[in-house]
Coordinates of N, CA and C in Angstrom, one line a residue:
M19 N 119.9 108.0 131.3 CA 120.9 109.1 131.3 C 122.0 108.8 130.3
R20 N 122.5 107.6 130.3 CA 123.6 107.3 129.4 C 123.2 107.3 128.0
L21 N 121.9 106.9 127.7 CA 121.4 106.9 126.4 C 121.3 108.3 125.9
A22 N 120.8 109.2 126.7 CA 120.7 110.6 126.3 C 122.0 111.2 126.0
L23 N 123.0 110.9 126.9 CA 124.4 111.4 126.6 C 125.0 110.9 125.3
A24 N 124.8 109.6 125.1 CA 125.3 109.0 123.9 C 124.6 109.6 122.7
S25 N 123.3 109.8 122.8 CA 122.5 110.4 121.6 C 123.0 111.8 121.4
A26 N 123.3 112.6 122.4 CA 123.7 113.9 122.3 C 125.1 114.0 121.6
L27 N 126.0 113.1 122.0 CA 127.3 113.0 121.4 C 127.2 112.6 119.9
I28 N 126.4 111.7 119.6 CA 126.2 111.2 118.2 C 125.7 112.4 117.3
L29 N 124.6 113.0 117.8 CA 124.0 114.1 117.1 C 124.9 115.3 116.9
A30 N 125.8 115.5 117.9 CA 126.7 116.7 117.8 C 127.6 116.6 116.6
G31 N 127.9 115.4 116.1 CA 128.8 115.2 115.0 C 128.0 115.2 113.7
C32 N 126.7 115.4 113.7 CA 125.9 115.3 112.5 C 125.6 116.7 112.0
T33 N 125.4 116.8 110.7 CA 124.9 118.0 110.1 C 123.4 118.2 110.5
V34 N 122.9 119.3 110.2 CA 121.5 119.6 110.5 C 120.6 118.7 109.7
Q35 N 120.9 118.4 108.5 CA 120.1 117.5 107.6 C 120.2 116.1 108.2
Q36 N 121.3 115.7 108.6 CA 121.5 114.3 109.2 C 120.7 114.2 110.5
Q37 N 120.7 115.2 111.3 CA 119.9 115.2 112.6 C 118.5 115.2 112.2
D38 N 118.0 115.9 111.2 CA 116.6 115.9 110.9 C 116.2 114.5 110.4
Q39 N 117.0 113.9 109.6 CA 116.7 112.6 109.0 C 116.7 111.5 110.2
L40 N 117.6 111.6 111.1 CA 117.6 110.7 112.3 C 116.4 110.8 113.1
A41 N 115.9 112.1 113.3 CA 114.7 112.3 114.1 C 113.5 111.8 113.3
R42 N 113.5 112.0 112.0 CA 112.3 111.5 111.2 C 112.3 110.0 111.2
D43 N 113.4 109.3 111.1 CA 113.5 107.9 111.1 C 113.0 107.4 112.5
A44 N 113.5 108.0 113.6 CA 113.0 107.6 114.9 C 111.5 107.8 115.1
A45 N 111.0 108.9 114.6 CA 109.6 109.2 114.7 C 108.8 108.2 113.9
R46 N 109.3 107.7 112.8 CA 108.6 106.7 112.0 C 108.4 105.4 112.8
S47 N 109.4 105.1 113.6 CA 109.3 103.9 114.4 C 108.2 104.0 115.6
A48 N 108.0 105.3 116.0 CA 106.9 105.5 117.0 C 105.6 105.6 116.4
I49 N 105.5 106.1 115.1 CA 104.2 106.3 114.4 C 103.7 105.0 113.9
T50 N 104.5 104.1 113.5 CA 104.1 102.8 112.9 C 103.1 102.0 113.7
P51 N 103.4 101.7 115.0 CA 102.5 101.0 115.8 C 101.1 101.7 116.0
V52 N 101.2 103.0 116.0 CA 99.9 103.8 116.2 C 99.1 103.6 114.9
L53 N 99.7 103.7 113.8 CA 98.9 103.6 112.5 C 98.3 102.2 112.4
V54 N 99.1 101.2 112.7 CA 98.7 99.8 112.6 C 97.5 99.5 113.5
D55 N 97.6 100.1 114.7 CA 96.5 99.9 115.7 C 95.3 100.7 115.5
R56 N 95.5 102.0 115.2 CA 94.4 102.9 115.1 C 93.7 103.0 113.7
F57 N 94.5 102.7 112.7 CA 94.1 102.8 111.3 C 94.3 101.5 110.5
P58 N 93.8 100.4 111.0 CA 94.1 99.1 110.3 C 93.6 99.2 108.9
G59 N 94.4 98.6 108.0 CA 94.0 98.5 106.6 C 94.5 99.6 105.8
V60 N 95.0 100.7 106.4 CA 95.5 101.8 105.5 C 96.9 101.3 105.0
P61 N 97.3 101.7 103.8 CA 98.6 101.4 103.3 C 99.7 102.1 104.1
L62 N 100.5 101.3 104.8 CA 101.4 101.8 105.8 C 102.4 102.8 105.3
E63 N 103.1 102.5 104.3 CA 104.2 103.3 103.8 C 103.7 104.7 103.3
P64 N 102.7 104.8 102.5 CA 102.2 106.1 102.0 C 101.7 106.9 103.2
T65 N 101.0 106.2 104.1 CA 100.5 106.9 105.3 C 101.6 107.5 106.2
L66 N 102.6 106.7 106.4 CA 103.7 107.1 107.2 C 104.4 108.4 106.6
N67 N 104.5 108.3 105.2 CA 105.1 109.4 104.5 C 104.3 110.7 104.7
C68 N 103.0 110.6 104.6 CA 102.1 111.7 104.7 C 102.2 112.3 106.1
V69 N 102.2 111.4 107.1 CA 102.3 111.9 108.5 C 103.6 112.6 108.8
I70 N 104.7 112.0 108.4 CA 106.0 112.6 108.6 C 106.1 113.9 107.9
D71 N 105.7 113.9 106.6 CA 105.8 115.1 105.8 C 105.0 116.3 106.3
N72 N 103.9 116.0 107.1 CA 103.1 117.1 107.5 C 103.2 117.3 109.0
A73 N 104.1 116.7 109.7 CA 104.4 117.0 111.1 C 105.3 118.2 111.2
S74 N 105.1 118.9 112.3 CA 106.0 120.0 112.6 C 107.3 119.5 113.2
A75 N 108.3 120.4 113.3 CA 109.5 120.0 113.9 C 109.4 119.6 115.3
V76 N 108.5 120.3 116.1 CA 108.2 120.0 117.5 C 107.6 118.6 117.6
Q77 N 106.6 118.3 116.7 CA 106.0 117.0 116.7 C 107.0 115.9 116.3
I78 N 107.8 116.1 115.3 CA 108.9 115.1 115.0 C 109.8 114.8 116.2
R79 N 110.2 115.8 116.9 CA 111.1 115.6 118.0 C 110.4 114.8 119.1
A80 N 109.1 115.2 119.4 CA 108.3 114.5 120.4 C 108.2 113.0 120.0
L81 N 107.9 112.8 118.8 CA 107.7 111.4 118.3 C 109.0 110.6 118.3
A82 N 110.1 111.3 118.0 CA 111.4 110.7 118.0 C 111.7 110.2 119.5
L83 N 111.4 111.1 120.4 CA 111.6 110.7 121.8 C 110.8 109.5 122.2
D84 N 109.5 109.5 121.7 CA 108.6 108.4 122.0 C 109.2 107.1 121.4
S85 N 110.0 107.1 120.4 CA 110.5 105.9 119.9 C 111.5 105.2 120.8
V86 N 112.0 105.9 121.8 CA 112.9 105.4 122.8 C 112.1 104.6 123.8
T87 N 111.0 105.2 124.3 CA 110.2 104.6 125.4 C 109.1 103.7 124.9
G88 N 108.8 103.9 123.6 CA 107.6 103.2 123.0 C 106.4 104.1 123.0
P89 N 105.4 103.8 122.1 CA 104.3 104.7 122.0 C 103.5 104.9 123.3
T90 N 103.0 106.1 123.5 CA 102.2 106.4 124.7 C 100.9 107.1 124.2
E91 N 100.1 107.5 125.1 CA 98.9 108.2 124.7 C 99.2 109.5 124.0
S92 N 100.3 110.1 124.4 CA 100.8 111.3 123.8 C 101.2 111.1 122.3
T93 N 101.8 109.9 122.1 CA 102.1 109.5 120.7 C 100.8 109.4 119.9
V94 N 99.8 108.8 120.4 CA 98.6 108.6 119.7 C 97.9 110.0 119.4
Q95 N 98.0 110.9 120.4 CA 97.4 112.2 120.2 C 98.1 113.0 119.2
I96 N 99.4 112.9 119.2 CA 100.2 113.7 118.2 C 99.9 113.1 116.8
V97 N 99.9 111.8 116.6 CA 99.6 111.2 115.3 C 98.2 111.6 114.9
T98 N 97.2 111.5 115.8 CA 95.8 111.8 115.4 C 95.7 113.3 115.0
D99 N 96.4 114.2 115.7 CA 96.4 115.6 115.3 C 97.0 115.8 113.9
I100 N 98.1 115.1 113.6 CA 98.7 115.3 112.3 C 97.8 114.7 111.2
V101 N 97.2 113.5 111.5 CA 96.3 112.9 110.5 C 95.1 113.8 110.2
S102 N 94.6 114.5 111.2 CA 93.4 115.3 111.0 C 93.7 116.7 110.3
Q103 N 94.9 117.0 110.1 CA 95.2 118.3 109.4 C 94.8 118.2 107.9
P104 N 94.2 119.3 107.4 CA 93.8 119.3 106.0 C 94.9 118.8 105.0
E105 N 96.1 119.3 105.2 CA 97.2 118.9 104.4 C 97.5 117.5 104.4
T106 N 97.4 116.8 105.6 CA 97.7 115.4 105.7 C 96.5 114.6 105.0
L107 N 95.3 115.1 105.2 CA 94.2 114.4 104.5 C 94.3 114.5 103.0
T108 N 94.7 115.6 102.5 CA 95.0 115.8 101.1 C 96.0 114.8 100.6
C109 N 97.1 114.7 101.4 CA 98.2 113.8 101.0 C 97.7 112.4 101.0
L110 N 96.9 112.0 102.0 CA 96.4 110.6 102.1 C 95.5 110.3 101.0
A111 N 94.7 111.3 100.6 CA 93.8 111.1 99.4 C 94.6 110.9 98.1
A112 N 95.7 111.6 98.0 CA 96.5 111.5 96.8 C 97.4 110.3 96.8
Q113 N 98.0 109.9 98.0 CA 99.0 108.9 98.1 C 98.4 107.6 98.6
G114 N 97.6 107.7 99.7 CA 97.1 106.5 100.4 C 96.0 105.7 99.7
L115 N 95.0 106.5 99.2 CA 93.8 105.9 98.6 C 94.2 105.1 97.3
P116 N 95.0 105.7 96.4 CA 95.4 105.0 95.2 C 96.0 103.6 95.5
A117 N 96.8 103.6 96.6 CA 97.4 102.3 97.0 C 96.4 101.3 97.4
L118 N 95.3 101.7 98.0 CA 94.2 100.8 98.4 C 93.4 100.3 97.2
L119 N 93.4 101.1 96.1 CA 92.7 100.7 94.9 C 93.4 99.8 94.0
R120 N 94.7 99.6 94.2 CA 95.5 98.7 93.4 C 95.1 97.3 93.5

C-alpha cells in the first residue's frame, strides 16, 4: 500500500512523457527474465526494444506492475503475445537477427 501511494505521488509530478518512460523502464525489468528464460540465445537488447516498441499501453502498464512483484505466468503470456505479433517478428528479423550474425 505504501509503495502504491509513493508511486502515485512520484508519478503525479511527472509529465506524460516521463510517466511513459518510467513505465517502459519498469516493463523492461519484467520482460528481461522472461526473454532470458524463454528465448535463450536471442540478443537481449534488440529483442527488448522490439517487445517494448510493439507493446500496447495496457501491456506496458501490466508489465510495469509485474516489475514490482516479479514475473508471473501473466508476464510470460503478455511477452509471448507481443513476440508473436507480425510487427514484432518483423522488428526481430530486422534488429535481432543481424545481431546474431555478427
